[in-house]
PDB file of C-alpha atoms in Angstrom:
ATOM      1  CA  UNK P  18     -19.141   1.330 -60.444  1.00  0.00           C
ATOM      2  CA  UNK P  19     -20.013   5.029 -60.004  1.00  0.00           C
ATOM      3  CA  UNK P  20     -22.964   4.127 -57.785  1.00  0.00           C
ATOM      4  CA  UNK P  21     -20.612   2.058 -55.606  1.00  0.00           C
ATOM      5  CA  UNK P  22     -18.248   5.043 -55.289  1.00  0.00           C
ATOM      6  CA  UNK P  23     -21.106   7.212 -54.125  1.00  0.00           C
ATOM      7  CA  UNK P  24     -21.721   4.914 -51.181  1.00  0.00           C
ATOM      8  CA  UNK P  25     -24.595   2.961 -52.670  1.00  0.00           C
ATOM      9  CA  UNK P  26     -25.441  -0.231 -50.848  1.00  0.00           C
ATOM     10  CA  UNK P  27     -23.742  -3.358 -52.101  1.00  0.00           C
ATOM     11  CA  UNK P  28     -24.502  -6.953 -51.317  1.00  0.00           C
ATOM     12  CA  UNK P  29     -22.472  -6.655 -48.109  1.00  0.00           C
ATOM     13  CA  UNK P  30     -24.257  -3.919 -46.236  1.00  0.00           C
ATOM     14  CA  UNK P  31     -25.873  -0.539 -46.197  1.00  0.00           C
ATOM     15  CA  UNK P  32     -24.688   2.608 -47.904  1.00  0.00           C
ATOM     16  CA  UNK P  33     -23.821   3.954 -44.465  1.00  0.00           C
ATOM     17  CA  UNK P  34     -21.599   0.959 -43.752  1.00  0.00           C
ATOM     18  CA  UNK P  35     -19.911   1.108 -47.151  1.00  0.00           C
ATOM     19  CA  UNK P  36     -19.256   4.824 -46.765  1.00  0.00           C
ATOM     20  CA  UNK P  37     -17.966   4.328 -43.213  1.00  0.00           C
ATOM     21  CA  UNK P  38     -15.613   1.575 -44.443  1.00  0.00           C
ATOM     22  CA  UNK P  39     -14.283   3.792 -47.223  1.00  0.00           C
ATOM     23  CA  UNK P  40     -13.711   6.685 -44.799  1.00  0.00           C
ATOM     24  CA  UNK P  41     -12.018   4.364 -42.285  1.00  0.00           C
ATOM     25  CA  UNK P  42      -9.656   2.977 -44.915  1.00  0.00           C
ATOM     26  CA  UNK P  43      -8.782   6.452 -46.188  1.00  0.00           C
ATOM     27  CA  UNK P  44      -8.295   7.734 -42.639  1.00  0.00           C
ATOM     28  CA  UNK P  45      -6.069   4.779 -41.731  1.00  0.00           C
ATOM     29  CA  UNK P  46      -3.469   5.460 -44.439  1.00  0.00           C
ATOM     30  CA  UNK P  47      -1.773   8.390 -42.685  1.00  0.00           C
ATOM     31  CA  UNK P  48      -1.441   6.804 -39.219  1.00  0.00           C
ATOM     32  CA  UNK P  49      -0.079   3.558 -40.698  1.00  0.00           C
ATOM     33  CA  UNK P  50       2.397   5.446 -42.882  1.00  0.00           C
ATOM     34  CA  UNK P  51       3.573   7.607 -39.966  1.00  0.00           C
ATOM     35  CA  UNK P  52       3.956   4.538 -37.752  1.00  0.00           C
ATOM     36  CA  UNK P  53       6.123   2.776 -40.337  1.00  0.00           C
ATOM     37  CA  UNK P  54       8.213   5.925 -40.769  1.00  0.00           C
ATOM     38  CA  UNK P  55       8.595   6.273 -37.011  1.00  0.00           C
ATOM     39  CA  UNK P  56      10.154   2.832 -36.669  1.00  0.00           C
ATOM     40  CA  UNK P  57      13.106   3.798 -38.880  1.00  0.00           C
ATOM     41  CA  UNK P  58      14.101   6.613 -36.494  1.00  0.00           C
ATOM     42  CA  UNK P  59      16.533   6.282 -33.617  1.00  0.00           C
ATOM     43  CA  UNK P  60      15.124   5.198 -30.249  1.00  0.00           C
ATOM     44  CA  UNK P  61      14.635   8.618 -28.667  1.00  0.00           C
ATOM     45  CA  UNK P  62      12.986  10.045 -31.780  1.00  0.00           C
ATOM     46  CA  UNK P  63      10.886   6.899 -32.087  1.00  0.00           C
ATOM     47  CA  UNK P  64       9.596   7.364 -28.550  1.00  0.00           C
ATOM     48  CA  UNK P  65       8.677  10.984 -29.246  1.00  0.00           C
ATOM     49  CA  UNK P  66       6.993  10.076 -32.548  1.00  0.00           C
ATOM     50  CA  UNK P  67       5.031   7.261 -30.914  1.00  0.00           C
ATOM     51  CA  UNK P  68       3.734   9.677 -28.282  1.00  0.00           C
ATOM     52  CA  UNK P  69       2.558  12.040 -31.028  1.00  0.00           C
ATOM     53  CA  UNK P  70       1.008   9.205 -33.029  1.00  0.00           C
ATOM     54  CA  UNK P  71      -1.222   8.164 -30.139  1.00  0.00           C
ATOM     55  CA  UNK P  72      -3.727  10.941 -30.896  1.00  0.00           C
ATOM     56  CA  UNK P  73      -4.049   9.881 -34.535  1.00  0.00           C
ATOM     57  CA  UNK P  74      -4.444   6.223 -33.636  1.00  0.00           C
ATOM     58  CA  UNK P  75      -6.933   6.970 -30.866  1.00  0.00           C
ATOM     59  CA  UNK P  76      -9.056   8.883 -33.375  1.00  0.00           C
ATOM     60  CA  UNK P  77      -8.771   6.002 -35.815  1.00  0.00           C
ATOM     61  CA  UNK P  78      -9.899   3.566 -33.100  1.00  0.00           C
ATOM     62  CA  UNK P  79     -12.991   5.726 -32.500  1.00  0.00           C
ATOM     63  CA  UNK P  80     -13.767   5.750 -36.231  1.00  0.00           C
ATOM     64  CA  UNK P  81     -13.277   1.977 -36.276  1.00  0.00           C
ATOM     65  CA  UNK P  82     -15.813   1.598 -33.474  1.00  0.00           C
ATOM     66  CA  UNK P  83     -18.181   3.791 -35.494  1.00  0.00           C
ATOM     67  CA  UNK P  84     -17.701   1.511 -38.499  1.00  0.00           C
ATOM     68  CA  UNK P  85     -18.333  -1.535 -36.323  1.00  0.00           C
ATOM     69  CA  UNK P  86     -21.563   0.011 -35.057  1.00  0.00           C
ATOM     70  CA  UNK P  87     -22.934   0.067 -38.636  1.00  0.00           C
ATOM     71  CA  UNK P  88     -22.846  -3.747 -38.723  1.00  0.00           C
ATOM     72  CA  UNK P  89     -20.865  -3.717 -41.962  1.00  0.00           C
ATOM     73  CA  UNK P  90     -18.596  -6.642 -41.076  1.00  0.00           C
ATOM     74  CA  UNK P  91     -21.470  -8.959 -40.188  1.00  0.00           C
ATOM     75  CA  UNK P  92     -23.465  -8.021 -43.283  1.00  0.00           C
ATOM     76  CA  UNK P  93     -20.416  -8.440 -45.514  1.00  0.00           C
ATOM     77  CA  UNK P  94     -19.607 -11.881 -44.104  1.00  0.00           C
ATOM     78  CA  UNK P  95     -23.162 -13.096 -44.618  1.00  0.00           C
ATOM     79  CA  UNK P  96     -23.425 -11.636 -48.127  1.00  0.00           C
ATOM     80  CA  UNK P  97     -20.021 -12.741 -49.420  1.00  0.00           C
ATOM     81  CA  UNK P  98     -19.594 -16.153 -47.816  1.00  0.00           C
ATOM     82  CA  UNK P  99     -20.213 -18.049 -51.049  1.00  0.00           C
ATOM     83  CA  UNK P 100     -17.399 -20.569 -50.590  1.00  0.00           C
ATOM     84  CA  UNK P 101     -18.536 -21.653 -47.160  1.00  0.00           C
ATOM     85  CA  UNK P 102     -21.790 -20.005 -46.207  1.00  0.00           C
ATOM     86  CA  UNK P 103     -22.197 -21.835 -42.901  1.00  0.00           C
ATOM     87  CA  UNK P 104     -18.763 -20.801 -41.653  1.00  0.00           C
ATOM     88  CA  UNK P 105     -19.291 -17.193 -42.782  1.00  0.00           C
ATOM     89  CA  UNK P 106     -22.624 -17.015 -41.020  1.00  0.00           C
ATOM     90  CA  UNK P 107     -21.114 -18.460 -37.834  1.00  0.00           C
ATOM     91  CA  UNK P 108     -18.242 -15.957 -38.001  1.00  0.00           C
ATOM     92  CA  UNK P 109     -20.744 -13.142 -38.546  1.00  0.00           C
ATOM     93  CA  UNK P 110     -22.428 -14.059 -35.247  1.00  0.00           C
ATOM     94  CA  UNK P 111     -19.219 -14.063 -33.196  1.00  0.00           C
ATOM     95  CA  UNK P 112     -18.170 -11.154 -30.973  1.00  0.00           C
ATOM     96  CA  UNK P 113     -15.202 -10.462 -33.257  1.00  0.00           C
ATOM     97  CA  UNK P 114     -17.445  -9.537 -36.189  1.00  0.00           C
ATOM     98  CA  UNK P 115     -19.043  -6.810 -34.108  1.00  0.00           C
ATOM     99  CA  UNK P 116     -15.742  -5.159 -33.239  1.00  0.00           C
ATOM    100  CA  UNK P 117     -13.221  -6.065 -35.955  1.00  0.00           C
ATOM    101  CA  UNK P 118     -12.129  -2.605 -37.095  1.00  0.00           C
ATOM    102  CA  UNK P 119     -12.301  -0.862 -33.732  1.00  0.00           C
ATOM    103  CA  UNK P 120     -10.523  -3.757 -32.066  1.00  0.00           C
ATOM    104  CA  UNK P 121      -7.705  -3.698 -34.628  1.00  0.00           C
ATOM    105  CA  UNK P 122      -7.133   0.025 -34.182  1.00  0.00           C
ATOM    106  CA  UNK P 123      -7.430  -0.164 -30.378  1.00  0.00           C
ATOM    107  CA  UNK P 124      -4.930  -3.035 -30.329  1.00  0.00           C
ATOM    108  CA  UNK P 125      -2.549  -0.883 -32.364  1.00  0.00           C
ATOM    109  CA  UNK P 126      -2.975   1.913 -29.804  1.00  0.00           C
ATOM    110  CA  UNK P 127      -2.082  -0.549 -27.041  1.00  0.00           C
ATOM    111  CA  UNK P 128       0.971  -1.751 -28.995  1.00  0.00           C
ATOM    112  CA  UNK P 129       2.137   1.830 -29.531  1.00  0.00           C
ATOM    113  CA  UNK P 130       1.713   2.560 -25.820  1.00  0.00           C
ATOM    114  CA  UNK P 131       3.602  -0.613 -24.925  1.00  0.00           C
ATOM    115  CA  UNK P 132       6.428   0.295 -27.306  1.00  0.00           C
ATOM    116  CA  UNK P 133       6.543   3.776 -25.776  1.00  0.00           C
ATOM    117  CA  UNK P 134       6.870   2.295 -22.282  1.00  0.00           C
ATOM    118  CA  UNK P 135       9.494  -0.218 -23.375  1.00  0.00           C
ATOM    119  CA  UNK P 136      11.580   2.469 -25.024  1.00  0.00           C
ATOM    120  CA  UNK P 137      11.525   4.349 -21.724  1.00  0.00           C
ATOM    121  CA  UNK P 138      13.290   1.355 -20.163  1.00  0.00           C
ATOM    122  CA  UNK P 139      15.852   1.199 -22.969  1.00  0.00           C
ATOM    123  CA  UNK P 140      16.558   4.920 -22.662  1.00  0.00           C
ATOM    124  CA  UNK P 141      16.719   4.696 -18.839  1.00  0.00           C
ATOM    125  CA  UNK P 142      14.062   7.374 -18.373  1.00  0.00           C
ATOM    126  CA  UNK P 143      12.283   5.891 -15.357  1.00  0.00           C
ATOM    127  CA  UNK P 144      13.274   6.476 -11.770  1.00  0.00           C
ATOM    128  CA  UNK P 145      13.134   3.511  -9.373  1.00  0.00           C
ATOM    129  CA  UNK P 146       9.984   4.757  -7.639  1.00  0.00           C
ATOM    130  CA  UNK P 147       8.167   4.995 -11.019  1.00  0.00           C
ATOM    131  CA  UNK P 148       8.804   1.387 -12.007  1.00  0.00           C
ATOM    132  CA  UNK P 149       5.831  -0.018 -10.090  1.00  0.00           C
ATOM    133  CA  UNK P 150       3.448   2.201 -12.072  1.00  0.00           C
ATOM    134  CA  UNK P 151       5.189   1.436 -15.378  1.00  0.00           C
ATOM    135  CA  UNK P 152       5.052  -2.328 -14.757  1.00  0.00           C
ATOM    136  CA  UNK P 153       1.389  -2.102 -13.769  1.00  0.00           C
ATOM    137  CA  UNK P 154       0.456  -0.199 -16.930  1.00  0.00           C
ATOM    138  CA  UNK P 155       2.511  -2.524 -19.153  1.00  0.00           C
ATOM    139  CA  UNK P 156       0.685  -5.504 -17.626  1.00  0.00           C
ATOM    140  CA  UNK P 157      -2.662  -3.765 -18.204  1.00  0.00           C
ATOM    141  CA  UNK P 158      -1.796  -3.176 -21.882  1.00  0.00           C
ATOM    142  CA  UNK P 159      -0.671  -6.772 -22.372  1.00  0.00           C
ATOM    143  CA  UNK P 160      -3.883  -8.080 -20.799  1.00  0.00           C
ATOM    144  CA  UNK P 161      -5.876  -5.793 -23.097  1.00  0.00           C
ATOM    145  CA  UNK P 162      -4.048  -7.216 -26.125  1.00  0.00           C
ATOM    146  CA  UNK P 163      -4.467 -10.781 -24.862  1.00  0.00           C
ATOM    147  CA  UNK P 164      -8.218 -10.283 -24.396  1.00  0.00           C
ATOM    148  CA  UNK P 165      -8.612  -8.901 -27.934  1.00  0.00           C
ATOM    149  CA  UNK P 166      -6.600 -11.758 -29.408  1.00  0.00           C
ATOM    150  CA  UNK P 167      -8.571 -14.298 -27.395  1.00  0.00           C
ATOM    151  CA  UNK P 168     -11.879 -12.971 -28.801  1.00  0.00           C
ATOM    152  CA  UNK P 169     -10.499 -13.248 -32.333  1.00  0.00           C
ATOM    153  CA  UNK P 170      -9.066 -16.719 -31.688  1.00  0.00           C
ATOM    154  CA  UNK P 171     -12.334 -18.051 -30.249  1.00  0.00           C
ATOM    155  CA  UNK P 172     -14.300 -16.553 -33.148  1.00  0.00           C
ATOM    156  CA  UNK P 173     -12.001 -18.125 -35.710  1.00  0.00           C
ATOM    157  CA  UNK P 174     -12.212 -21.470 -33.910  1.00  0.00           C
ATOM    158  CA  UNK P 175     -16.006 -21.319 -34.146  1.00  0.00           C
ATOM    159  CA  UNK P 176     -15.733 -20.491 -37.849  1.00  0.00           C
ATOM    160  CA  UNK P 177     -13.291 -23.355 -38.441  1.00  0.00           C
ATOM    161  CA  UNK P 178     -15.573 -25.801 -36.638  1.00  0.00           C
ATOM    162  CA  UNK P 179     -18.497 -24.664 -38.769  1.00  0.00           C
ATOM    163  CA  UNK P 180     -16.347 -25.011 -41.891  1.00  0.00           C
ATOM    164  CA  UNK P 181     -15.375 -28.574 -40.978  1.00  0.00           C
ATOM    165  CA  UNK P 182     -18.974 -29.546 -40.335  1.00  0.00           C
ATOM    166  CA  UNK P 183     -19.992 -27.905 -43.619  1.00  0.00           C
ATOM    167  CA  UNK P 184     -17.274 -29.810 -45.502  1.00  0.00           C
ATOM    168  CA  UNK P 185     -18.342 -33.070 -43.861  1.00  0.00           C
ATOM    169  CA  UNK P 186     -21.918 -32.692 -45.127  1.00  0.00           C
ATOM    170  CA  UNK P 187     -22.545 -34.312 -48.508  1.00  0.00           C
ATOM    171  CA  UNK P 188     -23.325 -31.985 -51.403  1.00  0.00           C
ATOM    172  CA  UNK P 189     -26.971 -32.558 -52.487  1.00  0.00           C
ATOM    173  CA  UNK P 190     -26.113 -32.044 -56.168  1.00  0.00           C
ATOM    174  CA  UNK P 191     -23.305 -34.602 -56.046  1.00  0.00           C
ATOM    175  CA  UNK P 192     -25.580 -37.088 -54.266  1.00  0.00           C
ATOM    176  CA  UNK P 193     -28.239 -36.637 -56.955  1.00  0.00           C
ATOM    177  CA  UNK P 194     -25.675 -37.293 -59.709  1.00  0.00           C
ATOM    178  CA  UNK P 195     -24.460 -40.455 -57.971  1.00  0.00           C
ATOM    179  CA  UNK P 196     -28.018 -41.767 -57.610  1.00  0.00           C
ATOM    180  CA  UNK P 197     -28.856 -41.032 -61.248  1.00  0.00           C
ATOM    181  CA  UNK P 198     -25.754 -42.897 -62.327  1.00  0.00           C
ATOM    182  CA  UNK P 199     -23.784 -40.123 -63.934  1.00  0.00           C
TER     183      UNK P 199
END
């Protein structure tokens, strides 16, 4: 256990990846906590808090991309896919596995930005000549979120298809027992 705390390699990846995961998880606690706290404030304070939170979440997205660059997610899926090895290996090869942590944090940044823009509408902060720009940026953020979700959806569909084909294959041990009569 002490070796694992020190960042020693486990069955799911390198010491660098394990250490990067640990640092990412520790670093993500504060931004998540501040985001939850922000949503209990009134609308104008929420908007101000969201603007301030963007720097923390942007930094977290960069650390998530750093974690993704270690290949930890792929190695972990391959090493710990005991229940359905074929599906885990297929999921490890999908684009999602190469960007899981960075994509999650970047999607949160986009959601925070979208909430910030939406609150500007609710608080009537935009002048009529600014609306075109605000609508354009909101559309850009929604397309960004849609693209990230589409990558995840396609990756999970590939994993599900591999899982179904794995489940459809007969188990060699069960076949041997049936042939031997017991």
